[in-house]
Amino acid sequence: MSDPQWFKDDPEFAWGFWSHRYHLYNNCQPHTGFDIMKKWCDTITPQSWFCFTSNVDGGWQKMGFPEEKVYECHGTVHRLQCTEPCSNKIWETDPSYIPSHSADFRIATELIPMCIYCNKVARPCVMMFGDSQYIEDYQEQKYKYFDQIGQYNKVVVVEIGAGEAVPTVRYFGESVVQNNESYVLIRINPNDYEIPFTANNRHVSIPLGGLEALQKIDCLL
Protein backbone atom coordinates (compact mmCIF):
# COMPACT_ATOMS: atom_id res chain seq x y z
CA MET A 1 0.00 0.00 0.00
CA SER A 2 3.02 2.32 0.11
CA ASP A 3 2.48 3.12 -3.55
CA PRO A 4 1.24 6.58 -4.58
CA GLN A 5 -0.73 5.11 -7.48
CA TRP A 6 -3.36 3.84 -5.04
CA PHE A 7 -4.42 7.43 -4.34
CA LYS A 8 -5.39 7.75 -7.99
CA ASP A 9 -6.76 4.24 -8.60
CA ASP A 10 -8.64 3.72 -5.32
CA PRO A 11 -8.38 6.74 -2.99
CA GLU A 12 -10.98 5.33 -0.56
CA PHE A 13 -8.78 2.29 0.03
CA ALA A 14 -5.51 4.25 -0.01
CA TRP A 15 -6.79 6.64 2.63
CA GLY A 16 -8.27 3.77 4.64
CA PHE A 17 -4.78 2.30 4.95
CA TRP A 18 -3.02 5.59 5.62
CA SER A 19 -5.60 6.84 8.11
CA HIS A 20 -4.98 3.62 10.05
CA ARG A 21 -1.24 4.28 10.01
CA TYR A 22 -1.67 7.94 10.89
CA HIS A 23 -3.79 7.28 13.96
CA LEU A 24 -1.41 4.51 15.11
CA TYR A 25 1.56 6.87 14.83
CA ASN A 26 -0.28 9.78 16.39
CA ASN A 27 -1.32 7.73 19.43
CA CYS A 28 2.08 6.10 19.94
CA GLN A 29 4.29 7.35 22.77
CA PRO A 30 8.04 7.13 21.99
CA HIS A 31 10.18 5.27 24.51
CA THR A 32 12.43 6.97 27.05
CA GLY A 33 15.45 6.65 24.80
CA PHE A 34 14.27 9.86 23.15
CA ASP A 35 14.45 11.59 26.55
CA ILE A 36 18.04 10.46 26.92
CA MET A 37 19.02 11.84 23.53
CA LYS A 38 17.14 15.10 24.19
CA LYS A 39 19.12 15.46 27.44
CA TRP A 40 22.38 14.98 25.55
CA CYS A 41 21.42 17.57 22.94
CA ASP A 42 20.41 20.07 25.62
CA THR A 43 23.92 19.94 27.10
CA ILE A 44 25.65 21.11 23.91
CA THR A 45 25.21 24.13 21.66
CA PRO A 46 22.11 24.01 19.42
CA GLN A 47 24.09 24.23 16.19
CA SER A 48 26.28 21.23 17.10
CA TRP A 49 23.64 18.51 16.67
CA PHE A 50 21.22 17.37 14.01
CA CYS A 51 18.74 14.50 13.64
CA PHE A 52 18.49 12.46 10.43
CA THR A 53 15.66 9.92 10.60
CA SER A 54 13.74 7.58 8.32
CA ASN A 55 10.80 7.56 10.74
CA VAL A 56 7.67 9.24 9.36
CA ASP A 57 5.75 9.28 12.66
CA GLY A 58 6.92 12.60 14.14
CA GLY A 59 8.22 10.90 17.26
CA TRP A 60 11.25 13.17 17.60
CA GLN A 61 9.12 16.31 17.57
CA LYS A 62 6.66 14.75 20.01
CA MET A 63 9.55 14.39 22.49
CA GLY A 64 10.56 18.03 22.22
CA PHE A 65 13.10 18.09 19.40
CA PRO A 66 12.72 21.27 17.30
CA GLU A 67 11.01 20.69 13.95
CA GLU A 68 13.75 22.46 12.01
CA LYS A 69 16.47 20.18 13.44
CA VAL A 70 14.78 16.90 12.43
CA TYR A 71 15.40 15.86 8.84
CA GLU A 72 12.87 13.17 7.92
CA CYS A 73 14.41 11.60 4.82
CA HIS A 74 11.23 9.67 3.95
CA GLY A 75 8.84 12.49 4.82
CA THR A 76 6.17 12.64 7.51
CA VAL A 77 2.52 11.74 8.01
CA HIS A 78 2.13 15.08 9.76
CA ARG A 79 2.25 16.93 6.44
CA LEU A 80 -0.04 16.50 3.41
CA GLN A 81 0.52 17.26 -0.26
CA CYS A 82 -1.50 17.18 -3.48
CA THR A 83 -1.57 13.80 -5.25
CA GLU A 84 -1.08 15.41 -8.68
CA PRO A 85 0.81 17.49 -7.37
CA CYS A 86 -0.59 20.86 -8.37
CA SER A 87 2.36 22.69 -6.74
CA ASN A 88 5.24 22.17 -4.32
CA LYS A 89 3.16 23.46 -1.43
CA ILE A 90 2.43 21.19 1.53
CA TRP A 91 0.41 21.77 4.69
CA GLU A 92 0.18 20.51 8.24
CA THR A 93 -2.04 17.51 8.91
CA ASP A 94 -5.05 18.30 11.10
CA PRO A 95 -5.85 15.16 13.17
CA SER A 96 -9.57 15.93 12.90
CA TYR A 97 -9.15 16.01 9.13
CA ILE A 98 -8.05 12.35 8.97
CA PRO A 99 -11.15 10.10 9.14
CA SER A 100 -11.35 6.69 10.74
CA HIS A 101 -11.54 3.71 8.39
CA SER A 102 -14.09 0.93 8.18
CA ALA A 103 -13.42 -2.73 8.97
CA ASP A 104 -12.34 -3.31 5.36
CA PHE A 105 -9.85 -0.40 5.49
CA ARG A 106 -11.88 2.00 3.41
CA ILE A 107 -13.21 5.49 4.04
CA ALA A 108 -16.26 7.16 2.56
CA THR A 109 -15.64 9.13 -0.63
CA GLU A 110 -16.92 12.35 0.91
CA LEU A 111 -14.36 12.04 3.75
CA ILE A 112 -11.28 11.77 1.55
CA PRO A 113 -8.81 14.56 2.45
CA MET A 114 -8.53 16.97 -0.48
CA CYS A 115 -5.80 19.36 -1.59
CA ILE A 116 -6.41 22.76 -0.02
CA TYR A 117 -5.13 24.47 -3.18
CA CYS A 118 -6.83 22.63 -6.08
CA ASN A 119 -9.39 20.38 -4.33
CA LYS A 120 -8.01 17.17 -5.84
CA VAL A 121 -7.14 14.15 -3.70
CA ALA A 122 -4.47 14.81 -1.07
CA ARG A 123 -1.94 12.30 0.25
CA PRO A 124 0.61 12.08 3.07
CA CYS A 125 3.87 13.86 2.33
CA VAL A 126 5.73 10.56 2.61
CA MET A 127 8.14 9.04 0.12
CA MET A 128 6.53 5.81 -1.03
CA PHE A 129 7.90 3.08 -3.30
CA GLY A 130 8.35 4.21 -6.90
CA ASP A 131 7.34 7.70 -5.84
CA SER A 132 8.22 10.43 -8.34
CA GLN A 133 5.69 12.92 -6.95
CA TYR A 134 6.85 13.15 -3.35
CA ILE A 135 7.53 16.79 -2.46
CA GLU A 136 10.82 16.96 -0.56
CA ASP A 137 11.34 20.74 -0.48
CA TYR A 138 10.12 21.03 3.11
CA GLN A 139 12.70 18.53 4.35
CA GLU A 140 15.50 19.79 2.13
CA GLN A 141 15.36 23.27 3.64
CA LYS A 142 16.34 21.76 7.00
CA TYR A 143 19.64 20.53 5.59
CA LYS A 144 21.28 23.89 6.26
CA TYR A 145 21.34 22.93 9.94
CA PHE A 146 23.27 19.77 9.15
CA ASP A 147 25.83 21.79 7.19
CA GLN A 148 26.64 23.71 10.39
CA ILE A 149 28.12 20.55 11.88
CA GLY A 150 30.93 20.66 9.33
CA GLN A 151 32.61 23.41 11.36
CA TYR A 152 33.45 20.92 14.13
CA ASN A 153 36.64 18.84 14.13
CA LYS A 154 35.10 16.01 16.11
CA VAL A 155 31.67 14.56 15.34
CA VAL A 156 29.93 11.45 16.65
CA VAL A 157 27.16 9.82 14.61
CA VAL A 158 24.86 7.75 16.82
CA GLU A 159 22.90 5.47 14.51
CA ILE A 160 20.03 3.58 16.13
CA GLY A 161 18.08 0.68 14.64
CA ALA A 162 18.90 1.36 11.00
CA GLY A 163 18.47 -1.91 9.15
CA GLU A 164 19.67 -3.13 5.77
CA ALA A 165 16.27 -3.60 4.10
CA VAL A 166 15.91 0.17 3.51
CA PRO A 167 19.47 1.35 4.23
CA THR A 168 19.03 5.11 3.74
CA VAL A 169 20.07 5.98 7.29
CA ARG A 170 23.00 3.55 7.28
CA TYR A 171 24.36 5.01 4.06
CA PHE A 172 23.97 8.53 5.41
CA GLY A 173 25.86 7.80 8.64
CA GLU A 174 28.64 6.01 6.80
CA SER A 175 29.00 8.85 4.28
CA VAL A 176 29.38 11.40 7.09
CA VAL A 177 32.25 9.64 8.87
CA GLN A 178 34.03 7.73 6.15
CA ASN A 179 36.18 10.57 4.81
CA ASN A 180 36.98 12.26 8.10
CA GLU A 181 39.35 10.50 10.47
CA SER A 182 38.14 12.45 13.52
CA TYR A 183 34.48 11.47 13.05
CA VAL A 184 33.12 8.39 14.82
CA LEU A 185 30.16 6.14 13.99
CA ILE A 186 28.35 4.31 16.80
CA ARG A 187 26.04 1.73 15.24
CA ILE A 188 23.35 0.38 17.57
CA ASN A 189 21.43 -2.60 16.20
CA PRO A 190 20.62 -6.03 17.69
CA ASN A 191 21.14 -7.71 14.30
CA ASP A 192 22.66 -5.51 11.60
CA TYR A 193 25.38 -3.99 13.77
CA GLU A 194 28.49 -4.60 11.65
CA ILE A 195 30.37 -1.65 10.17
CA PRO A 196 31.97 -2.31 6.75
CA PHE A 197 35.02 -0.12 7.44
CA THR A 198 37.00 0.00 10.67
CA ALA A 199 39.83 2.43 9.95
CA ASN A 200 41.88 3.05 13.09
CA ASN A 201 39.27 1.00 15.01
CA ARG A 202 37.56 4.26 15.90
CA HIS A 203 34.01 3.13 15.11
CA VAL A 204 31.82 1.20 17.56
CA SER A 205 29.25 -1.55 16.97
CA ILE A 206 26.74 -2.22 19.76
CA PRO A 207 24.59 -5.36 19.26
CA LEU A 208 21.70 -4.19 21.46
CA GLY A 209 18.26 -2.67 21.11
CA GLY A 210 18.10 1.11 21.00
CA LEU A 211 16.73 1.81 24.46
CA GLU A 212 19.04 -0.61 26.26
CA ALA A 213 22.11 0.73 24.46
CA LEU A 214 21.22 4.36 25.14
CA GLN A 215 20.65 3.65 28.81
CA LYS A 216 24.05 1.95 29.10
CA ILE A 217 25.83 4.77 27.31
CA ASP A 218 24.07 7.34 29.46
CA CYS A 219 25.28 5.60 32.62
CA LEU A 220 28.86 6.01 31.41
CA LEU A 221 28.59 9.71 30.64
PDB file of C-alpha atoms in Angstrom, residues 4-145:
ATOM      1  CA  PRO A   4       1.236   6.585  -4.582  1.00  0.00           C
ATOM      2  CA  GLN A   5      -0.731   5.113  -7.484  1.00  0.00           C
ATOM      3  CA  TRP A   6      -3.363   3.841  -5.039  1.00  0.00           C
ATOM      4  CA  PHE A   7      -4.415   7.430  -4.335  1.00  0.00           C
ATOM      5  CA  LYS A   8      -5.394   7.745  -7.988  1.00  0.00           C
ATOM      6  CA  ASP A   9      -6.761   4.239  -8.595  1.00  0.00           C
ATOM      7  CA  ASP A  10      -8.645   3.715  -5.324  1.00  0.00           C
ATOM      8  CA  PRO A  11      -8.378   6.739  -2.986  1.00  0.00           C
ATOM      9  CA  GLU A  12     -10.976   5.335  -0.558  1.00  0.00           C
ATOM     10  CA  PHE A  13      -8.775   2.290   0.034  1.00  0.00           C
ATOM     11  CA  ALA A  14      -5.505   4.245  -0.008  1.00  0.00           C
ATOM     12  CA  TRP A  15      -6.790   6.644   2.626  1.00  0.00           C
ATOM     13  CA  GLY A  16      -8.275   3.774   4.642  1.00  0.00           C
ATOM     14  CA  PHE A  17      -4.778   2.295   4.949  1.00  0.00           C
ATOM     15  CA  TRP A  18      -3.015   5.592   5.620  1.00  0.00           C
ATOM     16  CA  SER A  19      -5.603   6.836   8.107  1.00  0.00           C
ATOM     17  CA  HIS A  20      -4.980   3.623  10.054  1.00  0.00           C
ATOM     18  CA  ARG A  21      -1.242   4.278  10.013  1.00  0.00           C
ATOM     19  CA  TYR A  22      -1.670   7.940  10.886  1.00  0.00           C
ATOM     20  CA  HIS A  23      -3.790   7.278  13.963  1.00  0.00           C
ATOM     21  CA  LEU A  24      -1.411   4.507  15.109  1.00  0.00           C
ATOM     22  CA  TYR A  25       1.561   6.865  14.829  1.00  0.00           C
ATOM     23  CA  ASN A  26      -0.279   9.783  16.394  1.00  0.00           C
ATOM     24  CA  ASN A  27      -1.322   7.733  19.426  1.00  0.00           C
ATOM     25  CA  CYS A  28       2.085   6.104  19.937  1.00  0.00           C
ATOM     26  CA  GLN A  29       4.287   7.351  22.774  1.00  0.00           C
ATOM     27  CA  PRO A  30       8.045   7.134  21.988  1.00  0.00           C
ATOM     28  CA  HIS A  31      10.184   5.265  24.509  1.00  0.00           C
ATOM     29  CA  THR A  32      12.430   6.967  27.054  1.00  0.00           C
ATOM     30  CA  GLY A  33      15.454   6.650  24.798  1.00  0.00           C
ATOM     31  CA  PHE A  34      14.270   9.858  23.150  1.00  0.00           C
ATOM     32  CA  ASP A  35      14.445  11.589  26.546  1.00  0.00           C
ATOM     33  CA  ILE A  36      18.041  10.460  26.924  1.00  0.00           C
ATOM     34  CA  MET A  37      19.021  11.841  23.529  1.00  0.00           C
ATOM     35  CA  LYS A  38      17.143  15.097  24.194  1.00  0.00           C
ATOM     36  CA  LYS A  39      19.115  15.464  27.442  1.00  0.00           C
ATOM     37  CA  TRP A  40      22.375  14.983  25.554  1.00  0.00           C
ATOM     38  CA  CYS A  41      21.418  17.574  22.938  1.00  0.00           C
ATOM     39  CA  ASP A  42      20.414  20.067  25.619  1.00  0.00           C
ATOM     40  CA  THR A  43      23.923  19.941  27.103  1.00  0.00           C
ATOM     41  CA  ILE A  44      25.646  21.114  23.909  1.00  0.00           C
ATOM     42  CA  THR A  45      25.208  24.133  21.656  1.00  0.00           C
ATOM     43  CA  PRO A  46      22.114  24.013  19.420  1.00  0.00           C
ATOM     44  CA  GLN A  47      24.094  24.227  16.191  1.00  0.00           C
ATOM     45  CA  SER A  48      26.276  21.230  17.098  1.00  0.00           C
ATOM     46  CA  TRP A  49      23.644  18.507  16.672  1.00  0.00           C
ATOM     47  CA  PHE A  50      21.223  17.374  14.006  1.00  0.00           C
ATOM     48  CA  CYS A  51      18.742  14.495  13.636  1.00  0.00           C
ATOM     49  CA  PHE A  52      18.495  12.456  10.430  1.00  0.00           C
ATOM     50  CA  THR A  53      15.662   9.924  10.598  1.00  0.00           C
ATOM     51  CA  SER A  54      13.741   7.577   8.316  1.00  0.00           C
ATOM     52  CA  ASN A  55      10.798   7.564  10.735  1.00  0.00           C
ATOM     53  CA  VAL A  56       7.668   9.236   9.360  1.00  0.00           C
ATOM     54  CA  ASP A  57       5.747   9.283  12.656  1.00  0.00           C
ATOM     55  CA  GLY A  58       6.923  12.597  14.137  1.00  0.00           C
ATOM     56  CA  GLY A  59       8.220  10.898  17.262  1.00  0.00           C
ATOM     57  CA  TRP A  60      11.247  13.174  17.597  1.00  0.00           C
ATOM     58  CA  GLN A  61       9.119  16.309  17.571  1.00  0.00           C
ATOM     59  CA  LYS A  62       6.662  14.748  20.011  1.00  0.00           C
ATOM     60  CA  MET A  63       9.545  14.385  22.490  1.00  0.00           C
ATOM     61  CA  GLY A  64      10.565  18.033  22.222  1.00  0.00           C
ATOM     62  CA  PHE A  65      13.104  18.093  19.398  1.00  0.00           C
ATOM     63  CA  PRO A  66      12.716  21.270  17.295  1.00  0.00           C
ATOM     64  CA  GLU A  67      11.012  20.686  13.955  1.00  0.00           C
ATOM     65  CA  GLU A  68      13.746  22.458  12.010  1.00  0.00           C
ATOM     66  CA  LYS A  69      16.471  20.183  13.438  1.00  0.00           C
ATOM     67  CA  VAL A  70      14.777  16.900  12.435  1.00  0.00           C
ATOM     68  CA  TYR A  71      15.404  15.860   8.838  1.00  0.00           C
ATOM     69  CA  GLU A  72      12.869  13.171   7.915  1.00  0.00           C
ATOM     70  CA  CYS A  73      14.409  11.595   4.822  1.00  0.00           C
ATOM     71  CA  HIS A  74      11.234   9.673   3.954  1.00  0.00           C
ATOM     72  CA  GLY A  75       8.844  12.487   4.816  1.00  0.00           C
ATOM     73  CA  THR A  76       6.173  12.639   7.512  1.00  0.00           C
ATOM     74  CA  VAL A  77       2.524  11.743   8.008  1.00  0.00           C
ATOM     75  CA  HIS A  78       2.134  15.078   9.759  1.00  0.00           C
ATOM     76  CA  ARG A  79       2.247  16.930   6.435  1.00  0.00           C
ATOM     77  CA  LEU A  80      -0.037  16.503   3.410  1.00  0.00           C
ATOM     78  CA  GLN A  81       0.515  17.264  -0.256  1.00  0.00           C
ATOM     79  CA  CYS A  82      -1.496  17.176  -3.477  1.00  0.00           C
ATOM     80  CA  THR A  83      -1.566  13.803  -5.250  1.00  0.00           C
ATOM     81  CA  GLU A  84      -1.077  15.406  -8.679  1.00  0.00           C
ATOM     82  CA  PRO A  85       0.805  17.490  -7.366  1.00  0.00           C
ATOM     83  CA  CYS A  86      -0.586  20.862  -8.372  1.00  0.00           C
ATOM     84  CA  SER A  87       2.355  22.687  -6.745  1.00  0.00           C
ATOM     85  CA  ASN A  88       5.235  22.174  -4.324  1.00  0.00           C
ATOM     86  CA  LYS A  89       3.157  23.458  -1.428  1.00  0.00           C
ATOM     87  CA  ILE A  90       2.427  21.192   1.528  1.00  0.00           C
ATOM     88  CA  TRP A  91       0.413  21.769   4.685  1.00  0.00           C
ATOM     89  CA  GLU A  92       0.176  20.506   8.237  1.00  0.00           C
ATOM     90  CA  THR A  93      -2.041  17.509   8.908  1.00  0.00           C
ATOM     91  CA  ASP A  94      -5.049  18.304  11.104  1.00  0.00           C
ATOM     92  CA  PRO A  95      -5.853  15.165  13.171  1.00  0.00           C
ATOM     93  CA  SER A  96      -9.567  15.931  12.905  1.00  0.00           C
ATOM     94  CA  TYR A  97      -9.149  16.014   9.125  1.00  0.00           C
ATOM     95  CA  ILE A  98      -8.053  12.347   8.966  1.00  0.00           C
ATOM     96  CA  PRO A  99     -11.151  10.104   9.137  1.00  0.00           C
ATOM     97  CA  SER A 100     -11.351   6.691  10.736  1.00  0.00           C
ATOM     98  CA  HIS A 101     -11.538   3.714   8.395  1.00  0.00           C
ATOM     99  CA  SER A 102     -14.085   0.930   8.181  1.00  0.00           C
ATOM    100  CA  ALA A 103     -13.418  -2.732   8.966  1.00  0.00           C
ATOM    101  CA  ASP A 104     -12.335  -3.310   5.355  1.00  0.00           C
ATOM    102  CA  PHE A 105      -9.846  -0.403   5.487  1.00  0.00           C
ATOM    103  CA  ARG A 106     -11.876   2.002   3.408  1.00  0.00           C
ATOM    104  CA  ILE A 107     -13.206   5.487   4.035  1.00  0.00           C
ATOM    105  CA  ALA A 108     -16.263   7.161   2.563  1.00  0.00           C
ATOM    106  CA  THR A 109     -15.637   9.130  -0.626  1.00  0.00           C
ATOM    107  CA  GLU A 110     -16.919  12.351   0.913  1.00  0.00           C
ATOM    108  CA  LEU A 111     -14.363  12.043   3.748  1.00  0.00           C
ATOM    109  CA  ILE A 112     -11.280  11.773   1.546  1.00  0.00           C
ATOM    110  CA  PRO A 113      -8.810  14.563   2.446  1.00  0.00           C
ATOM    111  CA  MET A 114      -8.534  16.971  -0.481  1.00  0.00           C
ATOM    112  CA  CYS A 115      -5.802  19.359  -1.588  1.00  0.00           C
ATOM    113  CA  ILE A 116      -6.412  22.759  -0.018  1.00  0.00           C
ATOM    114  CA  TYR A 117      -5.126  24.466  -3.176  1.00  0.00           C
ATOM    115  CA  CYS A 118      -6.829  22.634  -6.083  1.00  0.00           C
ATOM    116  CA  ASN A 119      -9.391  20.377  -4.335  1.00  0.00           C
ATOM    117  CA  LYS A 120      -8.006  17.173  -5.839  1.00  0.00           C
ATOM    118  CA  VAL A 121      -7.140  14.149  -3.697  1.00  0.00           C
ATOM    119  CA  ALA A 122      -4.475  14.809  -1.071  1.00  0.00           C
ATOM    120  CA  ARG A 123      -1.938  12.299   0.254  1.00  0.00           C
ATOM    121  CA  PRO A 124       0.612  12.082   3.065  1.00  0.00           C
ATOM    122  CA  CYS A 125       3.869  13.861   2.328  1.00  0.00           C
ATOM    123  CA  VAL A 126       5.733  10.562   2.612  1.00  0.00           C
ATOM    124  CA  MET A 127       8.142   9.036   0.122  1.00  0.00           C
ATOM    125  CA  MET A 128       6.529   5.808  -1.027  1.00  0.00           C
ATOM    126  CA  PHE A 129       7.904   3.084  -3.300  1.00  0.00           C
ATOM    127  CA  GLY A 130       8.347   4.211  -6.902  1.00  0.00           C
ATOM    128  CA  ASP A 131       7.336   7.696  -5.841  1.00  0.00           C
ATOM    129  CA  SER A 132       8.221  10.433  -8.340  1.00  0.00           C
ATOM    130  CA  GLN A 133       5.688  12.915  -6.954  1.00  0.00           C
ATOM    131  CA  TYR A 134       6.846  13.147  -3.347  1.00  0.00           C
ATOM    132  CA  ILE A 135       7.532  16.794  -2.462  1.00  0.00           C
ATOM    133  CA  GLU A 136      10.820  16.964  -0.564  1.00  0.00           C
ATOM    134  CA  ASP A 137      11.341  20.737  -0.485  1.00  0.00           C
ATOM    135  CA  TYR A 138      10.116  21.028   3.107  1.00  0.00           C
ATOM    136  CA  GLN A 139      12.697  18.526   4.354  1.00  0.00           C
ATOM    137  CA  GLU A 140      15.505  19.792   2.126  1.00  0.00           C
ATOM    138  CA  GLN A 141      15.358  23.274   3.644  1.00  0.00           C
ATOM    139  CA  LYS A 142      16.341  21.761   7.000  1.00  0.00           C
ATOM    140  CA  TYR A 143      19.638  20.530   5.592  1.00  0.00           C
ATOM    141  CA  LYS A 144      21.277  23.891   6.259  1.00  0.00           C
ATOM    142  CA  TYR A 145      21.336  22.931   9.944  1.00  0.00           C
TER     143      TYR A 145
END
